[in-house]
Each structure stands twice: as C-alpha cells, then as structure tokens.
mmCIF file of C-alpha atoms in Angstrom:
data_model
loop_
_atom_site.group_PDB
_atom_site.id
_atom_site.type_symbol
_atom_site.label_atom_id
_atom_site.label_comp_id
_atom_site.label_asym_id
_atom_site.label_seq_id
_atom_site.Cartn_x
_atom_site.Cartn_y
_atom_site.Cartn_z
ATOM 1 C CA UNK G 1 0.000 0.000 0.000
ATOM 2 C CA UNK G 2 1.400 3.322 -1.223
ATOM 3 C CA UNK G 3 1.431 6.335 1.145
ATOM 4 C CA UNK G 4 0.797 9.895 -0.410
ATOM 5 C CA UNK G 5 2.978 12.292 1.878
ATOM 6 C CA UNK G 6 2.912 15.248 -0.167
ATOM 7 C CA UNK G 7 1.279 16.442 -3.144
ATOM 8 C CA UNK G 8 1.081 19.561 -4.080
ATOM 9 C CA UNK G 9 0.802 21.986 -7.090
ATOM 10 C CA UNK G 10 3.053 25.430 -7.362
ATOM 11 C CA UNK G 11 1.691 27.604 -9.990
ATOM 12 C CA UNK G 12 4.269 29.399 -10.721
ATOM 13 C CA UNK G 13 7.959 28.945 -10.050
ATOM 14 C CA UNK G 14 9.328 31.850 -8.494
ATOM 15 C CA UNK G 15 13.328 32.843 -9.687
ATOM 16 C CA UNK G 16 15.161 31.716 -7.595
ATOM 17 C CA UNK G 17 13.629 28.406 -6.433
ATOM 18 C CA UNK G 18 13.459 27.604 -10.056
ATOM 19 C CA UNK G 19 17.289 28.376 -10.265
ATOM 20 C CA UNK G 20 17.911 26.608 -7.482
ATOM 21 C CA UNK G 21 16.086 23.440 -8.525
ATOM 22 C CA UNK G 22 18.399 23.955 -11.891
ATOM 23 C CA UNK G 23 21.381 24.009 -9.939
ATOM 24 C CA UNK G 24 20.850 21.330 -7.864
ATOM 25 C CA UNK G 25 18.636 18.950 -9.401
ATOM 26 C CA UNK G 26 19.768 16.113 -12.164
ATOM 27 C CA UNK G 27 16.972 16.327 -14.333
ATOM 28 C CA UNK G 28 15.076 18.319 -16.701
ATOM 29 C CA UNK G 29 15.430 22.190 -15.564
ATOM 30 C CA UNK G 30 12.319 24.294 -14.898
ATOM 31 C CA UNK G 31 12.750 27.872 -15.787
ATOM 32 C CA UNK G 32 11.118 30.808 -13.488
ATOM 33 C CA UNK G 33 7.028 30.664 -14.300
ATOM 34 C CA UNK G 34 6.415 27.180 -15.210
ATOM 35 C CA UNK G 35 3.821 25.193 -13.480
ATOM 36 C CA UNK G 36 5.308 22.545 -10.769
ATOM 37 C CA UNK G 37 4.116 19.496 -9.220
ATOM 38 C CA UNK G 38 5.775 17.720 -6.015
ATOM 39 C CA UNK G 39 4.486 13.929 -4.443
ATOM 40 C CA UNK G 40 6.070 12.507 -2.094
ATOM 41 C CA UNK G 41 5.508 9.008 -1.311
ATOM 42 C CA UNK G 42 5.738 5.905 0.985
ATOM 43 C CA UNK G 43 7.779 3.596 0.182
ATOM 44 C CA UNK G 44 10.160 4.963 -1.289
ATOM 45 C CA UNK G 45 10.807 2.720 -4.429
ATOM 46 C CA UNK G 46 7.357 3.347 -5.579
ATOM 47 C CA UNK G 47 8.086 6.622 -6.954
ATOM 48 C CA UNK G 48 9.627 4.834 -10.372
ATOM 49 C CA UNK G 49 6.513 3.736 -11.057
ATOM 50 C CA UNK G 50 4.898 7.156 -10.122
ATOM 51 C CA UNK G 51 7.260 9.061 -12.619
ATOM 52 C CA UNK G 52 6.770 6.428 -15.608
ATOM 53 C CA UNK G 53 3.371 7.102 -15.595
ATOM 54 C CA UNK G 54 3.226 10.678 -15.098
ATOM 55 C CA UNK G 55 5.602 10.892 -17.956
ATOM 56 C CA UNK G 56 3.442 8.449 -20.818
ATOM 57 C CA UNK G 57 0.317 10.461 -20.099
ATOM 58 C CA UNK G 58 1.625 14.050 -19.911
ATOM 59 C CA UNK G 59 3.970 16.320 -21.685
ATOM 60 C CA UNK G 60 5.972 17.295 -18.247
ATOM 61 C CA UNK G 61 9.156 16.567 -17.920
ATOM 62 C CA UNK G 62 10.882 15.630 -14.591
ATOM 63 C CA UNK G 63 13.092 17.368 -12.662
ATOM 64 C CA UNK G 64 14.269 15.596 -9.271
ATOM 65 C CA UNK G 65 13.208 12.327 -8.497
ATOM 66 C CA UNK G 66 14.639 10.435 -5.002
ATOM 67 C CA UNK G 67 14.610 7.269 -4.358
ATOM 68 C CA UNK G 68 15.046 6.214 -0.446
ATOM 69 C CA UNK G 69 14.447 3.185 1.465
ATOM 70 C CA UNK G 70 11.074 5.103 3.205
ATOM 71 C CA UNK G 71 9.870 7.578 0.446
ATOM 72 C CA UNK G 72 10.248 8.867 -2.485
ATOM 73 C CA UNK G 73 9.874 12.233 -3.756
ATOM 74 C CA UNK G 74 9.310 13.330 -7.781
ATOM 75 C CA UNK G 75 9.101 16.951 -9.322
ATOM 76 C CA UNK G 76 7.600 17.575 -12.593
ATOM 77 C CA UNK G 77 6.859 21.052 -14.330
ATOM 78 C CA UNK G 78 5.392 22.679 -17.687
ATOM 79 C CA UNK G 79 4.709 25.527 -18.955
ATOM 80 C CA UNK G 80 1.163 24.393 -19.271
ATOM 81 C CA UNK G 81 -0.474 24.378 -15.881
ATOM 82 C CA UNK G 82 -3.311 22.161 -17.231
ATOM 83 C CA UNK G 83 -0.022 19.360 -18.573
ATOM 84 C CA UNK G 84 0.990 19.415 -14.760
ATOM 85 C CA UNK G 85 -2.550 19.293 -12.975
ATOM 86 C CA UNK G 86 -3.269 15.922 -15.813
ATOM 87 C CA UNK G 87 0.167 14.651 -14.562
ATOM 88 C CA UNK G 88 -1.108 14.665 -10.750
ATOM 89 C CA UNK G 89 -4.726 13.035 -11.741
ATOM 90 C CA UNK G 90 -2.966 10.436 -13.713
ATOM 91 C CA UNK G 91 -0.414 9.773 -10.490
ATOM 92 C CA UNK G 92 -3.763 9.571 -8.217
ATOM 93 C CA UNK G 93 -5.528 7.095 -10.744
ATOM 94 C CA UNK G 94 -2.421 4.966 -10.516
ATOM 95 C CA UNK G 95 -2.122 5.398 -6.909
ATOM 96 C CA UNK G 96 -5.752 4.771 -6.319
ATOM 97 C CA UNK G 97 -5.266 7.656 -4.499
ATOM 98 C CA UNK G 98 -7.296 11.226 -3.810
ATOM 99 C CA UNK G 99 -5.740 14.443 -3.055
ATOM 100 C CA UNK G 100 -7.470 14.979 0.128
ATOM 101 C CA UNK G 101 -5.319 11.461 1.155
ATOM 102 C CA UNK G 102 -2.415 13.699 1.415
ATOM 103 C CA UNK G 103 -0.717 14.204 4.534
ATOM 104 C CA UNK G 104 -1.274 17.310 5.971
ATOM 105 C CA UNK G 105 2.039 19.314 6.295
ATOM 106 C CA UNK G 106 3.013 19.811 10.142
ATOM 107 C CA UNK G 107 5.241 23.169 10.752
ATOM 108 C CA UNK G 108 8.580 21.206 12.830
ATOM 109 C CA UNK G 109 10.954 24.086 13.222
ATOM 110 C CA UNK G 110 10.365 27.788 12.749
ATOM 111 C CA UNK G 111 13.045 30.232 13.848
ATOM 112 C CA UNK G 112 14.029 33.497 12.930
ATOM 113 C CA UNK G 113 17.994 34.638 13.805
ATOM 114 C CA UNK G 114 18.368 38.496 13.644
ATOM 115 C CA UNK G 115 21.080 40.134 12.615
ATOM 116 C CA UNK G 116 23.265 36.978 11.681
ATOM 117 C CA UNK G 117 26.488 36.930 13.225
ATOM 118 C CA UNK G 118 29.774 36.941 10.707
ATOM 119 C CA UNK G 119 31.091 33.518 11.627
ATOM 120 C CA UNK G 120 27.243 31.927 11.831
ATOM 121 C CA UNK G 121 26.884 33.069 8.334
ATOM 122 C CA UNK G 122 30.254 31.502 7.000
ATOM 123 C CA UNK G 123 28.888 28.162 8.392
ATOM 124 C CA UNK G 124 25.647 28.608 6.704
ATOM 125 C CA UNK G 125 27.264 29.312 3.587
ATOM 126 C CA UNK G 126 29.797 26.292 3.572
ATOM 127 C CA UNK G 127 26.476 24.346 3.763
ATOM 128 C CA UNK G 128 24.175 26.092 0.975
ATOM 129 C CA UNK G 129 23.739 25.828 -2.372
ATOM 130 C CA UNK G 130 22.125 28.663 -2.943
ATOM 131 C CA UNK G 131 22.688 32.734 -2.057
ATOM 132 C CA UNK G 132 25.027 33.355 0.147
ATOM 133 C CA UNK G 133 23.957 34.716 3.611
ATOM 134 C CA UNK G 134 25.681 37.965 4.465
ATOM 135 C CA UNK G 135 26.397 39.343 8.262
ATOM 136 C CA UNK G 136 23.485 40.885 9.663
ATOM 137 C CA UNK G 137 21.100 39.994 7.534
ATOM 138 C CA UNK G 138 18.079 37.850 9.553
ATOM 139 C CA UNK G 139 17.794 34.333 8.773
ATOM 140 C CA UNK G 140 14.574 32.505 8.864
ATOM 141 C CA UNK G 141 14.719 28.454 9.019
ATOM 142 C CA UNK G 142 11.580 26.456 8.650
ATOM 143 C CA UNK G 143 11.239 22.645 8.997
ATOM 144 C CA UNK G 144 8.448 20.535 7.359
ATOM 145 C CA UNK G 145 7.246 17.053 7.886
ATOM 146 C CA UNK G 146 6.453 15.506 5.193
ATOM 147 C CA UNK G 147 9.407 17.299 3.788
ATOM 148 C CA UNK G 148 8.122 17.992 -0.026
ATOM 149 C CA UNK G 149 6.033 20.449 1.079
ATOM 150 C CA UNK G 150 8.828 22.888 2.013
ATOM 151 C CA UNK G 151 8.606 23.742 -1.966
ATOM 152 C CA UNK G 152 5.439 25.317 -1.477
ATOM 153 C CA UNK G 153 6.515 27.273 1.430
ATOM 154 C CA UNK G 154 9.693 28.887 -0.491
ATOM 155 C CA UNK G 155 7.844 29.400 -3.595
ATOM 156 C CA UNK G 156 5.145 31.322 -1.445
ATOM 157 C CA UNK G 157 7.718 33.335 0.749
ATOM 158 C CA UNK G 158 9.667 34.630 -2.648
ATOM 159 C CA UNK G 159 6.235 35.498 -3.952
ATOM 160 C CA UNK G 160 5.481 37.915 -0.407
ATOM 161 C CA UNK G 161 9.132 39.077 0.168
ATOM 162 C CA UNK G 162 12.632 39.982 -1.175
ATOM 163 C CA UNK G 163 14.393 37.858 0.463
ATOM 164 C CA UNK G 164 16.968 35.372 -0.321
ATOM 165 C CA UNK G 165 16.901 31.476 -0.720
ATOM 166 C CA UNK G 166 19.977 30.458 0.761
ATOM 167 C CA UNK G 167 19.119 26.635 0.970
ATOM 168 C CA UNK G 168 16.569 23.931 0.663
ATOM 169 C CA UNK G 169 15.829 20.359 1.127
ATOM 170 C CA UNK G 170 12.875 18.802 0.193
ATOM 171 C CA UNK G 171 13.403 15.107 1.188
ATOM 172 C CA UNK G 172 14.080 13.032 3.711
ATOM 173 C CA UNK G 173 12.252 12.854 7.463
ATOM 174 C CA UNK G 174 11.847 16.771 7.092
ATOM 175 C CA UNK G 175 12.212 19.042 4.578
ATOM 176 C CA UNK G 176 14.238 22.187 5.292
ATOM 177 C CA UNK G 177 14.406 25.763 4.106
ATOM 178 C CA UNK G 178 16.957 28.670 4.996
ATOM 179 C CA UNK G 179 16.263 32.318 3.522
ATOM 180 C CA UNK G 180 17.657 35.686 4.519
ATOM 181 C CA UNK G 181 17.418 39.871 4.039
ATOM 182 C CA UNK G 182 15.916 42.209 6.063
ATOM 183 C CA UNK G 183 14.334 41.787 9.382
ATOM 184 C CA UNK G 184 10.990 43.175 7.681
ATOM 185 C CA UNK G 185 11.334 41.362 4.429
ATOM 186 C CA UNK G 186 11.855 38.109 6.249
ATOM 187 C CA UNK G 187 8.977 38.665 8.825
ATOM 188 C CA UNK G 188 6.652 39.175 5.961
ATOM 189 C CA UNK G 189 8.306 35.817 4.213
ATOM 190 C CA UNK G 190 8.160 33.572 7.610
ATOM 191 C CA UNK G 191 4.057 34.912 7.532
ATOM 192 C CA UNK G 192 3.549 33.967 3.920
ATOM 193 C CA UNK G 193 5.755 30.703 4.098
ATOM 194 C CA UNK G 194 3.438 29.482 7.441
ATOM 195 C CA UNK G 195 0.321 30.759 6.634
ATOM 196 C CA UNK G 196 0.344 28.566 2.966
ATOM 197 C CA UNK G 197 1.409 25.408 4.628
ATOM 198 C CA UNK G 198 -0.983 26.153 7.574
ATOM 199 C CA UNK G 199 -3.990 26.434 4.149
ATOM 200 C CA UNK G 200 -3.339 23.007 2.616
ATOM 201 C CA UNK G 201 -5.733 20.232 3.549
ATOM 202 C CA UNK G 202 -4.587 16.544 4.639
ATOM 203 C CA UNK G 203 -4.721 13.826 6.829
ATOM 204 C CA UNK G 204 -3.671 14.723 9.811
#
C-alpha cells in the first residue's frame, strides 16, 4: 500500500527556487514561471513507477526524483499548468489515491535569527547551495514534515518578500528551508511561508 505524503501543485515557479532546482537537481530544468508538481511518497521505491506514468500520459518533464528506502519524492513542471494538474490526476488514478489522502504538512521548526552573526553566516554558507547569507542579515529556518512540502513554502515566501533562498531540502524525514534579508522582508516571508502550509488540507 502506497502512502501519499505530499502532493502539491506550485503555480508558478518563483526565480530563484526555479534556479535553485536547476542548480541542484539532475533532471530536466524548470525555468522561473512554469507550473510545478511535487508527491512525495511511501515507500520509497514506488516513486519509479509514479514518474513512468506521469511521464506516458503528460507532456511534463521531470526534474528531481529520489529514491530512499522510506519515500520517495518526484518533481515535474510545464509551462502548461493544465499538462501538470493531468500529470497529478494520472499519479492519483495509478495510486488509487485522492488528493485529500495527502498528509497534511506539520510546521517542525520555525526560527528566525536576527542580525546573523559573521562567523554563523560563513557556516551557513559552507552548507548552501544557494545565495550566500551575508552578516546581519536575519535568517529565517523552517522545517516541514512531510518534507516535499517545504517547496510550497519557499515558492510562497519569494512570492510575499525579497528575500533570499539560501538553501533547501525537500526530502528526507523533514524538509528544510533557509532564507535571509531584512528583518521586515523576512517577517513578511516567515508569515507567507506558514500561513500557505498552515492552508493546505490533509490527513492529519
């Protein structure tokens, strides 16, 4: 029996998550604007499945997929919103699955640092691979579980805010995000980031 951890449907790729999905990811690269799709599953193996059939019956193309022992997590994107909602109804008829099975995303960690200390932020950065966080700027770390859904909550917080995405992982036990700027910009981020996850529907 298949587990749906996180599904969940980004309308829009904002800049930088899109570049850093192109940095980091070994797939197909989304650009900033296309239409993204995220499912995480249980177990983990499953997801092969998930992303052959998502990829017969639609035009998206994939951009991570992850393969662990407990779950699985697969990205797809297009241009065409309506190719990326018919790859997520094709991935719930296989599943035998309905979105409203989807785990509801629990908030884990949220902590904002002010005014980042020099030394703090050259730790951060030897860890990111993203922007680089610069002294004094406040840093804002949020922790997901399921951990796909973290996507959403970047993609919303770069919508709200200028801020920066320094890192973020979406897979694993929890799925983590790092940004930084401003104290104001990043309150306003942190706001928009929690109050999306808090929005999405789920099993709790």
């Amino acid at each position: 029996m298949v587990a749906l951890r996180t599904y969940v449907f980004l309308d829009s790729l904002q800049p930088q998550l899109a570049s850093f999905v192109g940095k980091t990811a070994r797939g197909f690269l989304p650009i900033p604007g296309m239409a993204s799709l995220w499912v995480e599953i249980a177990p983990g193996i499953a997801i092969n499945r998930v992303t052959d059939v998502a990829l017969k019956r639609t035009r998206t193309v994939p951009a991570v997929q992850v393969v662990e022992r407990a779950y699985g997590l697969l990205e797809v994107h297009h241009e065409d919103q309506g190719e990326v909602l018919s790859a997520g109804a094709a991935i719930l008829d296989y599943l035998e699955l309905e979105e409203s099975g989807r785990r509801k995303p629990k908030l884990v960690t949220k902590q904002i640092i002010r005014s980042v200390e020099p030394y703090q932020a050259q730790l951060i950065n030897r860890n990111s691979a993203g922007n680089m966080i610069l002294p004094g700027q406040s840093l804002f770390i949020l922790e997901t579980e399921p951990a796909g859904y973290v996507t959403f909550a970047a993609n919303e917080a770069e919508k709200a805010a200028r801020i920066f995405l320094i890192n973020i992982q979406p897979f694993g036990a929890f799925g983590r995000l790092y940004l930084s700027g401003p104290e104001s910009e990043i309150d306003s981020a942190a706001d928009a980031a929690i109050n999306a996850l808090e929005q999405l529907s789920g099993v709790e």
